[in-house]
């Protein structure tokens, strides 16, 4: 299903979709709603119109979404499935992307920014997600500046979209993508998890019980061990754990979760991979 409203509603709690912009031919739609009761702003490219290519009209939709998110200081999610700029609009479409990139940059460090890439995202549609805090890539998601045909004509190398911008190159080799989802449903669940963790960071309960981390370590200090169970044991048992970059530089583990009800980030060497060396 490529309909932007259905994709946005798939993230939000049932019945909370509230449109910020009208359905038109801009190739974009923006709305706000809640995820587990936490307010969030979401915009989506409309892949049913010119392959989700964006021009001036689409930029205004994204800018409206960022204005709403910044006003309410809540997380923003971009759902990307876009062929990039609308070439028929010429340089105006490039200026439109510049305005969007400026909004993303200005919001950096002020509100959480997440990107969900469900299909091919080319040109400006690749730069947009790359500027945000966390990128979730669905199995059919592809991120590249120029497509296989251009690469072939310039370099002579024959590649397909998956090899150029799919889960393998970006999840394991480049590190561009933070979370590679196993299915489209999993990709939406990952976005919801991120919104819960960073959209509602909670408060620390100082009365947390002592945690015996020794039980997660081997008896011999010469043996390598996997640090993942130790992280899970440290964080709340019912917490939304979300590891970032699990296959990229696996000698270091970065995980989001909750400790005493408060969202925290964990950075840990993993002795099981390269001895945990940097």
XYZ file of C-alpha atoms in Angstrom:
278
model
C 0.000 0.000 0.000
C 1.602 3.256 -1.145
C -1.129 5.661 -0.052
C 0.510 8.285 2.216
C -2.421 8.599 4.627
C -2.580 4.852 5.169
C 1.159 4.785 5.782
C 0.933 7.605 8.331
C -2.049 5.992 10.068
C -0.072 2.760 10.302
C 2.370 4.528 12.638
C -0.197 6.382 14.739
C -2.584 5.197 17.431
C -5.972 4.335 15.950
C -8.195 7.368 15.463
C -5.530 9.993 16.221
C -4.681 11.023 12.627
C -5.125 14.786 12.217
C -4.090 16.219 8.853
C -1.846 19.271 8.767
C -2.078 19.667 4.994
C -4.643 18.842 2.334
C -4.478 15.940 -0.105
C -3.374 17.432 -3.430
C -0.897 16.811 -6.250
C 2.134 18.024 -4.289
C 3.267 14.449 -3.678
C 3.374 15.017 0.092
C 1.042 14.741 3.086
C 1.612 15.773 6.723
C -0.307 15.017 9.906
C 0.063 14.721 13.639
C -1.217 12.103 16.055
C 0.035 9.939 18.881
C 2.082 6.775 19.356
C 1.210 5.052 22.651
C -0.158 8.415 23.725
C 2.965 10.394 22.780
C 2.397 13.228 20.303
C 4.299 12.954 17.029
C 4.348 14.728 13.662
C 4.563 12.628 10.494
C 4.956 13.485 6.812
C 4.970 11.078 3.896
C 5.860 11.219 0.241
C 3.031 10.145 -2.064
C 4.548 7.436 -4.247
C 1.310 7.271 -6.279
C 1.990 10.736 -7.764
C 5.079 11.042 -9.997
C 6.821 8.378 -7.934
C 6.866 10.649 -4.886
C 9.044 13.245 -6.618
C 9.044 16.570 -4.787
C 8.818 20.182 -5.881
C 7.770 23.482 -4.338
C 4.385 22.202 -3.167
C 5.877 19.160 -1.465
C 8.483 21.279 0.292
C 5.745 23.452 1.805
C 4.143 20.311 3.264
C 7.391 19.193 4.910
C 8.053 22.722 6.199
C 4.556 22.761 7.714
C 5.332 19.449 9.428
C 8.583 20.817 10.867
C 6.864 23.998 12.019
C 4.300 21.876 13.886
C 6.941 19.596 15.433
C 9.129 22.501 16.538
C 6.142 24.346 18.000
C 5.113 21.376 20.133
C 8.679 20.086 20.700
C 7.749 16.554 19.656
C 9.435 13.960 17.467
C 8.993 14.057 13.706
C 8.917 11.089 11.323
C 9.470 11.259 7.581
C 8.203 8.391 5.423
C 10.249 8.340 2.227
C 9.488 6.685 -1.113
C 10.622 9.280 -3.610
C 12.284 9.637 -6.979
C 13.859 12.908 -5.858
C 13.262 16.305 -7.413
C 10.513 17.078 -9.940
C 12.633 17.752 -12.985
C 9.851 19.604 -14.786
C 10.059 22.323 -12.129
C 13.730 22.827 -12.871
C 15.853 24.742 -10.388
C 12.769 25.540 -8.285
C 12.587 21.925 -7.161
C 16.249 22.034 -6.148
C 15.567 25.192 -4.137
C 12.631 23.378 -2.520
C 14.932 20.607 -1.317
C 17.327 23.250 -0.014
C 14.543 24.683 2.149
C 13.767 21.214 3.486
C 17.419 20.498 4.270
C 17.644 23.824 6.091
C 14.595 22.946 8.227
C 16.090 19.554 9.104
C 19.409 21.162 10.042
C 17.768 23.873 12.155
C 15.786 21.214 14.054
C 18.863 19.069 14.701
C 19.503 18.640 18.415
C 16.167 20.236 19.298
C 13.658 17.505 18.411
C 14.114 13.796 17.580
C 14.063 13.214 13.798
C 13.377 9.774 12.332
C 13.195 8.546 8.743
C 11.388 5.459 7.471
C 12.451 4.461 3.952
C 9.902 2.090 2.420
C 10.898 2.202 -1.251
C 13.503 3.785 -3.522
C 14.664 7.171 -2.205
C 16.873 8.875 -4.772
C 18.571 12.252 -5.124
C 17.096 14.700 -2.649
C 15.028 11.820 -1.303
C 18.308 10.268 -0.135
C 19.826 13.430 1.343
C 16.704 14.137 3.416
C 16.793 10.926 5.481
C 20.591 11.076 5.735
C 20.334 14.379 7.638
C 18.001 12.970 10.306
C 18.917 11.253 13.576
C 17.850 7.653 12.892
C 17.040 5.918 9.594
C 14.922 2.759 9.473
C 15.145 0.838 6.201
C 12.375 -1.551 5.172
C 13.305 -4.620 3.060
C 12.246 -2.848 -0.158
C 13.880 0.446 0.834
C 16.704 1.757 -1.344
C 18.822 4.876 -0.746
C 21.068 6.260 -3.464
C 21.898 9.634 -4.985
C 21.931 8.344 -8.574
C 20.464 5.113 -9.869
C 22.061 2.041 -11.436
C 21.725 3.356 -15.005
C 23.747 6.481 -14.231
C 26.381 4.496 -12.342
C 26.660 2.112 -15.282
C 27.021 4.930 -17.827
C 29.671 6.781 -15.800
C 31.725 3.948 -14.299
C 30.869 1.008 -16.532
C 29.982 -1.050 -13.443
C 26.728 -2.998 -13.582
C 24.774 -2.815 -10.306
C 21.140 -3.176 -9.323
C 19.228 -1.026 -6.830
C 19.612 -3.513 -3.988
C 23.386 -3.697 -4.328
C 23.643 0.071 -4.750
C 21.394 1.250 -1.932
C 19.724 -1.686 -0.170
C 19.967 -3.203 3.322
C 23.326 -4.920 2.742
C 25.424 -1.919 1.601
C 23.868 0.570 4.013
C 23.264 -1.720 6.993
C 26.647 -3.460 6.981
C 29.129 -1.507 4.875
C 28.372 2.223 4.860
C 26.612 2.708 8.205
C 24.121 5.123 6.627
C 21.151 3.101 7.931
C 20.775 2.622 11.685
C 18.058 -0.067 11.653
C 17.449 -2.627 8.904
C 13.977 -4.087 9.373
C 13.202 -7.733 8.687
C 9.775 -6.868 7.257
C 7.676 -3.810 6.516
C 5.663 -4.442 9.690
C 8.923 -4.562 11.637
C 9.990 -1.223 10.142
C 6.826 0.479 11.405
C 7.269 -1.168 14.817
C 10.834 0.190 14.990
C 9.619 3.728 14.299
C 6.958 3.402 16.996
C 9.608 2.136 19.424
C 11.853 5.126 18.675
C 8.975 7.563 19.190
C 8.192 5.995 22.557
C 11.827 6.094 23.655
C 12.843 9.551 22.481
C 9.444 11.233 22.223
C 8.628 10.439 25.855
C 11.906 10.041 27.724
C 10.291 9.530 31.138
C 11.744 10.225 34.575
C 14.392 8.300 36.493
C 13.185 6.250 39.435
C 16.025 6.457 41.953
C 14.674 3.447 43.842
C 15.738 0.911 41.251
C 17.066 -2.294 42.774
C 20.708 -3.307 42.554
C 21.559 -5.300 39.455
C 23.965 -8.252 39.632
C 25.867 -7.914 36.359
C 28.453 -10.529 37.345
C 26.104 -13.338 36.345
C 26.370 -12.203 32.718
C 30.172 -12.504 32.705
C 32.236 -15.683 32.217
C 34.068 -17.152 35.215
C 37.402 -16.715 33.480
C 38.458 -13.165 32.632
C 40.363 -14.576 29.658
C 37.215 -15.687 27.870
C 35.424 -13.498 25.367
C 31.729 -12.871 25.932
C 28.784 -11.270 24.194
C 27.869 -7.939 25.769
C 24.223 -8.003 24.600
C 22.880 -10.039 27.587
C 24.707 -7.690 29.942
C 23.015 -4.664 28.342
C 19.612 -6.343 28.526
C 20.245 -7.179 32.188
C 21.242 -3.610 32.974
C 18.199 -1.994 31.394
C 14.567 -2.314 32.487
C 13.105 -5.724 31.783
C 10.024 -4.287 30.102
C 11.894 -1.596 28.221
C 11.759 -0.991 24.483
C 15.284 -2.014 23.575
C 16.483 -0.741 20.209
C 19.995 -1.452 18.980
C 21.462 0.852 16.343
C 23.921 -0.312 13.672
C 23.880 -3.990 14.774
C 25.854 -5.157 11.718
C 28.056 -2.124 11.168
C 31.197 -2.124 13.361
C 29.746 -4.872 15.608
C 32.761 -4.609 17.939
C 30.912 -1.641 19.485
C 27.251 -1.910 20.549
C 24.960 1.135 20.733
C 21.514 0.587 22.226
C 18.585 2.731 23.318
C 16.439 1.601 26.232
C 15.150 2.592 29.652
C 16.883 2.533 33.021
C 14.614 3.089 35.996
C 11.958 4.339 33.595
C 14.236 6.940 31.965
C 15.410 6.674 28.362
C 19.163 6.158 28.160
C 21.742 5.283 25.553
C 24.270 2.502 26.076
C 27.646 2.337 24.332
C 29.610 -0.855 24.992
C 32.629 -2.685 23.668
C 31.699 -6.203 22.584
C 34.566 -8.602 23.415
C 33.016 -11.249 21.168
C 33.831 -9.169 18.066
C 37.459 -8.176 17.411
C 38.028 -8.322 21.150
C 35.929 -5.179 21.454
C 38.783 -3.107 20.024
C 38.137 0.261 18.407
